[in-house]
mmCIF file of C-alpha atoms and ligand atoms in Angstrom:
data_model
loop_
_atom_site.group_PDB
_atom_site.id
_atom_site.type_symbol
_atom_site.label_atom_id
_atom_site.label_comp_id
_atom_site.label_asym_id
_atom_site.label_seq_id
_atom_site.Cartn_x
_atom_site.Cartn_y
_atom_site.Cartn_z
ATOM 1 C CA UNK A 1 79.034 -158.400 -145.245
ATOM 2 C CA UNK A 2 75.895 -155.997 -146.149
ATOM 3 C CA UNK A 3 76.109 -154.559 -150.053
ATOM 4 C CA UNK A 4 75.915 -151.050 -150.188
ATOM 5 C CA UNK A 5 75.335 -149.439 -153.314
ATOM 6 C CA UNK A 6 76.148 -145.264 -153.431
ATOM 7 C CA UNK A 7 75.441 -143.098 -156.501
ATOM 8 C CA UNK A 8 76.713 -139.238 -156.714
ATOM 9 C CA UNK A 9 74.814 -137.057 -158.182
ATOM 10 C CA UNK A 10 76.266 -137.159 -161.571
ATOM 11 C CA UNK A 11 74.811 -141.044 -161.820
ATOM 12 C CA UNK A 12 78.070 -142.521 -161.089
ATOM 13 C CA UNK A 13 77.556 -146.329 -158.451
ATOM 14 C CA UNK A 14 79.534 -147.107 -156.300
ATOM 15 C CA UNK A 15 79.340 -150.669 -155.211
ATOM 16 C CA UNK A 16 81.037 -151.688 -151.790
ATOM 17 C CA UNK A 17 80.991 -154.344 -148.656
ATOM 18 C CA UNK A 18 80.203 -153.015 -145.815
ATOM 19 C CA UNK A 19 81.323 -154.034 -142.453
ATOM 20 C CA UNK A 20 78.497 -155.057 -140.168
ATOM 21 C CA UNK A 21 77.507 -151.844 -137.687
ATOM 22 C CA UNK A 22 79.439 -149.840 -139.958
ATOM 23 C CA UNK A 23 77.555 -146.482 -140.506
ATOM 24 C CA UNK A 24 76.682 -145.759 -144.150
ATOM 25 C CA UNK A 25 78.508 -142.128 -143.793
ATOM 26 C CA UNK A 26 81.939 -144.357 -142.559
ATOM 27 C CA UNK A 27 81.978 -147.037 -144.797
ATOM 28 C CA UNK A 28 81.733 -144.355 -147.655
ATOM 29 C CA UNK A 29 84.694 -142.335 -146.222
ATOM 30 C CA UNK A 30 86.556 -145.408 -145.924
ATOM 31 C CA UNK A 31 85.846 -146.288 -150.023
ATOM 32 C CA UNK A 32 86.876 -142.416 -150.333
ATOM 33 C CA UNK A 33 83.106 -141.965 -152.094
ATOM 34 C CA UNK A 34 83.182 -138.230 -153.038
ATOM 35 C CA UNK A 35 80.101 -136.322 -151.511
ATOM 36 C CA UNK A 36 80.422 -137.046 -148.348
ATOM 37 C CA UNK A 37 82.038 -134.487 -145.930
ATOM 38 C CA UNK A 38 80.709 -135.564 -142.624
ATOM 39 C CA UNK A 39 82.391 -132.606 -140.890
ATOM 40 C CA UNK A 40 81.249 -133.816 -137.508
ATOM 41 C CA UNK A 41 82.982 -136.687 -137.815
ATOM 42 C CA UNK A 42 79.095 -138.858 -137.780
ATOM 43 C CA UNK A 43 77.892 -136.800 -134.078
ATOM 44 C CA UNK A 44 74.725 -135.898 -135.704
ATOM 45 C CA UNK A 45 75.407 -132.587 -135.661
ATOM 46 C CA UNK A 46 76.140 -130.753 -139.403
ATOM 47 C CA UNK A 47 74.385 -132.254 -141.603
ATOM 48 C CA UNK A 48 77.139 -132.636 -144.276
ATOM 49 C CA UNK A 49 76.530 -136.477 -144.854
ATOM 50 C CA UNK A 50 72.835 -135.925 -146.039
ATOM 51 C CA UNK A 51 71.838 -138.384 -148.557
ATOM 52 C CA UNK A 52 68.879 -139.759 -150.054
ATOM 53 C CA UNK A 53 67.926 -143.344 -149.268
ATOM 54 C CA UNK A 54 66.686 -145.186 -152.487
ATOM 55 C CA UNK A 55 63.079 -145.138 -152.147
ATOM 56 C CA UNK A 56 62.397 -148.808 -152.652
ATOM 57 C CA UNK A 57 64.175 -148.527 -149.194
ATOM 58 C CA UNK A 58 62.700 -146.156 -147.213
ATOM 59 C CA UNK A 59 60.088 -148.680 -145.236
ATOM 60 C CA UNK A 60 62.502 -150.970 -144.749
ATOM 61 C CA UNK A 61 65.128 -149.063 -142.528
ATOM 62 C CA UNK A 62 64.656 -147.841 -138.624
ATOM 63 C CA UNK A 63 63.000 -144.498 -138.716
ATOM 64 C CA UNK A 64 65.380 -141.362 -137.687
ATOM 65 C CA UNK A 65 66.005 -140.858 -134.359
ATOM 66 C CA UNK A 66 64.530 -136.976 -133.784
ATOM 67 C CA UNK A 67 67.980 -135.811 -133.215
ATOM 68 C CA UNK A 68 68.443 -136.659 -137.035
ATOM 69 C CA UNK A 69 65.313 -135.182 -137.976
ATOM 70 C CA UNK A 70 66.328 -131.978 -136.572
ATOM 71 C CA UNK A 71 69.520 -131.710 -138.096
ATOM 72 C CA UNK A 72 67.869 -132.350 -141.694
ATOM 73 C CA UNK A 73 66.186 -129.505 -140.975
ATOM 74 C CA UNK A 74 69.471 -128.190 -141.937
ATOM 75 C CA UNK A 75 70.193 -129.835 -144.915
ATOM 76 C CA UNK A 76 70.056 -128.605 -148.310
ATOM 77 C CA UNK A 77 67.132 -129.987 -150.644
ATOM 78 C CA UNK A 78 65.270 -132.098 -148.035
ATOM 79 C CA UNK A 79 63.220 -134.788 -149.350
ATOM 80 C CA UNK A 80 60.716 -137.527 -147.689
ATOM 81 C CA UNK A 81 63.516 -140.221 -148.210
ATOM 82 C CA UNK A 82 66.335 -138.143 -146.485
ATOM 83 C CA UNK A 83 68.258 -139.236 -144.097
ATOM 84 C CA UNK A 84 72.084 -138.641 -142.388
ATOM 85 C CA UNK A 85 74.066 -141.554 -143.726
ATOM 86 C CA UNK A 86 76.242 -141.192 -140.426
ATOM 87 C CA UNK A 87 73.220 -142.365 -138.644
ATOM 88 C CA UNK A 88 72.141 -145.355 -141.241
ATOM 89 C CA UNK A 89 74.002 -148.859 -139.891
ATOM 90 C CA UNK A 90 74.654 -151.575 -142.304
ATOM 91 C CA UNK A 91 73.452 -154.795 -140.951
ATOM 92 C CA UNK A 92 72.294 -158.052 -142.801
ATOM 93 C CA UNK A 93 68.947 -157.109 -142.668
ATOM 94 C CA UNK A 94 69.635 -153.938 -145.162
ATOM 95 C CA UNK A 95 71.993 -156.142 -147.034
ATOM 96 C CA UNK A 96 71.709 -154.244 -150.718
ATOM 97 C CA UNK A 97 70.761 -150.808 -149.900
ATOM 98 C CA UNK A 98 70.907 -148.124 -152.426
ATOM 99 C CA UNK A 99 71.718 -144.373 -151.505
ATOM 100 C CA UNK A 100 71.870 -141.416 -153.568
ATOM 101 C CA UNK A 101 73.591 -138.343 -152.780
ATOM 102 C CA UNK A 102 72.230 -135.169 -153.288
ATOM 103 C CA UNK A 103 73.087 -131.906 -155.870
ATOM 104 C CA UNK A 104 74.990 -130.066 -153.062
ATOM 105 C CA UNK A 105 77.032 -132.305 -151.958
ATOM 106 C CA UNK A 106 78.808 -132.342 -155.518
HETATM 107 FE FE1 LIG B 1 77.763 -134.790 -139.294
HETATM 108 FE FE2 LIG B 1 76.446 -136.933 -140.127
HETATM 109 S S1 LIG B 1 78.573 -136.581 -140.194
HETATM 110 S S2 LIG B 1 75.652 -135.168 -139.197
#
């Protein structure tokens, strides 16, 4: 089972297991992670489960899809390392990955 680390904005980790071809956005809903809202429901379509992937990461995952890159259009605070955790799969092969949510998602 793929680590997945998640720190909120006020510096507080949260370390979990993530299922295999679990989304980032789900398995963080399923931990009940604040800072998440994914009011789509993960349809990659409002932008609510924006977060920043750690940037000792950013190489190593599958770049967004343009769908996604469109929708962070809409997100609050873009940055080069954002992406919609409802679009980021856990597999082995990001086993450890470290995400950080943004300010407006507090
Ligand atoms: Fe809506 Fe990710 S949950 S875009």
């Amino acid at each position: 089972m793929p680590k997945l680390t998640i720190i909120e904005f006020n510096g507080e980790a949260h370390h979990l297991e993530a299922e295999a071809g679990k989304s980032v956005m789900q398995t963080a809903i399923d931990a009940l992670v604040p800072g998440i809202m994914a009011d789509c429901g993960g349809s990659c379509s409002c932008a609510t489960c924006h977060c920043y992937v750690d940037d000792a990461w950013v190489a190593r995952l599958p770049a967004p899809e343009s769908a996604e890159r469109e929708m962070l259009e809409c997100a609050l605070d873009p940055q080069e390392n954002s992406r919609l955790s409802c679009q980021l799969r856990l597999t082995p092969q990001n086993d450890g990955l470290i995400i950080r949510l943004p300010k407006s998602q507090v």
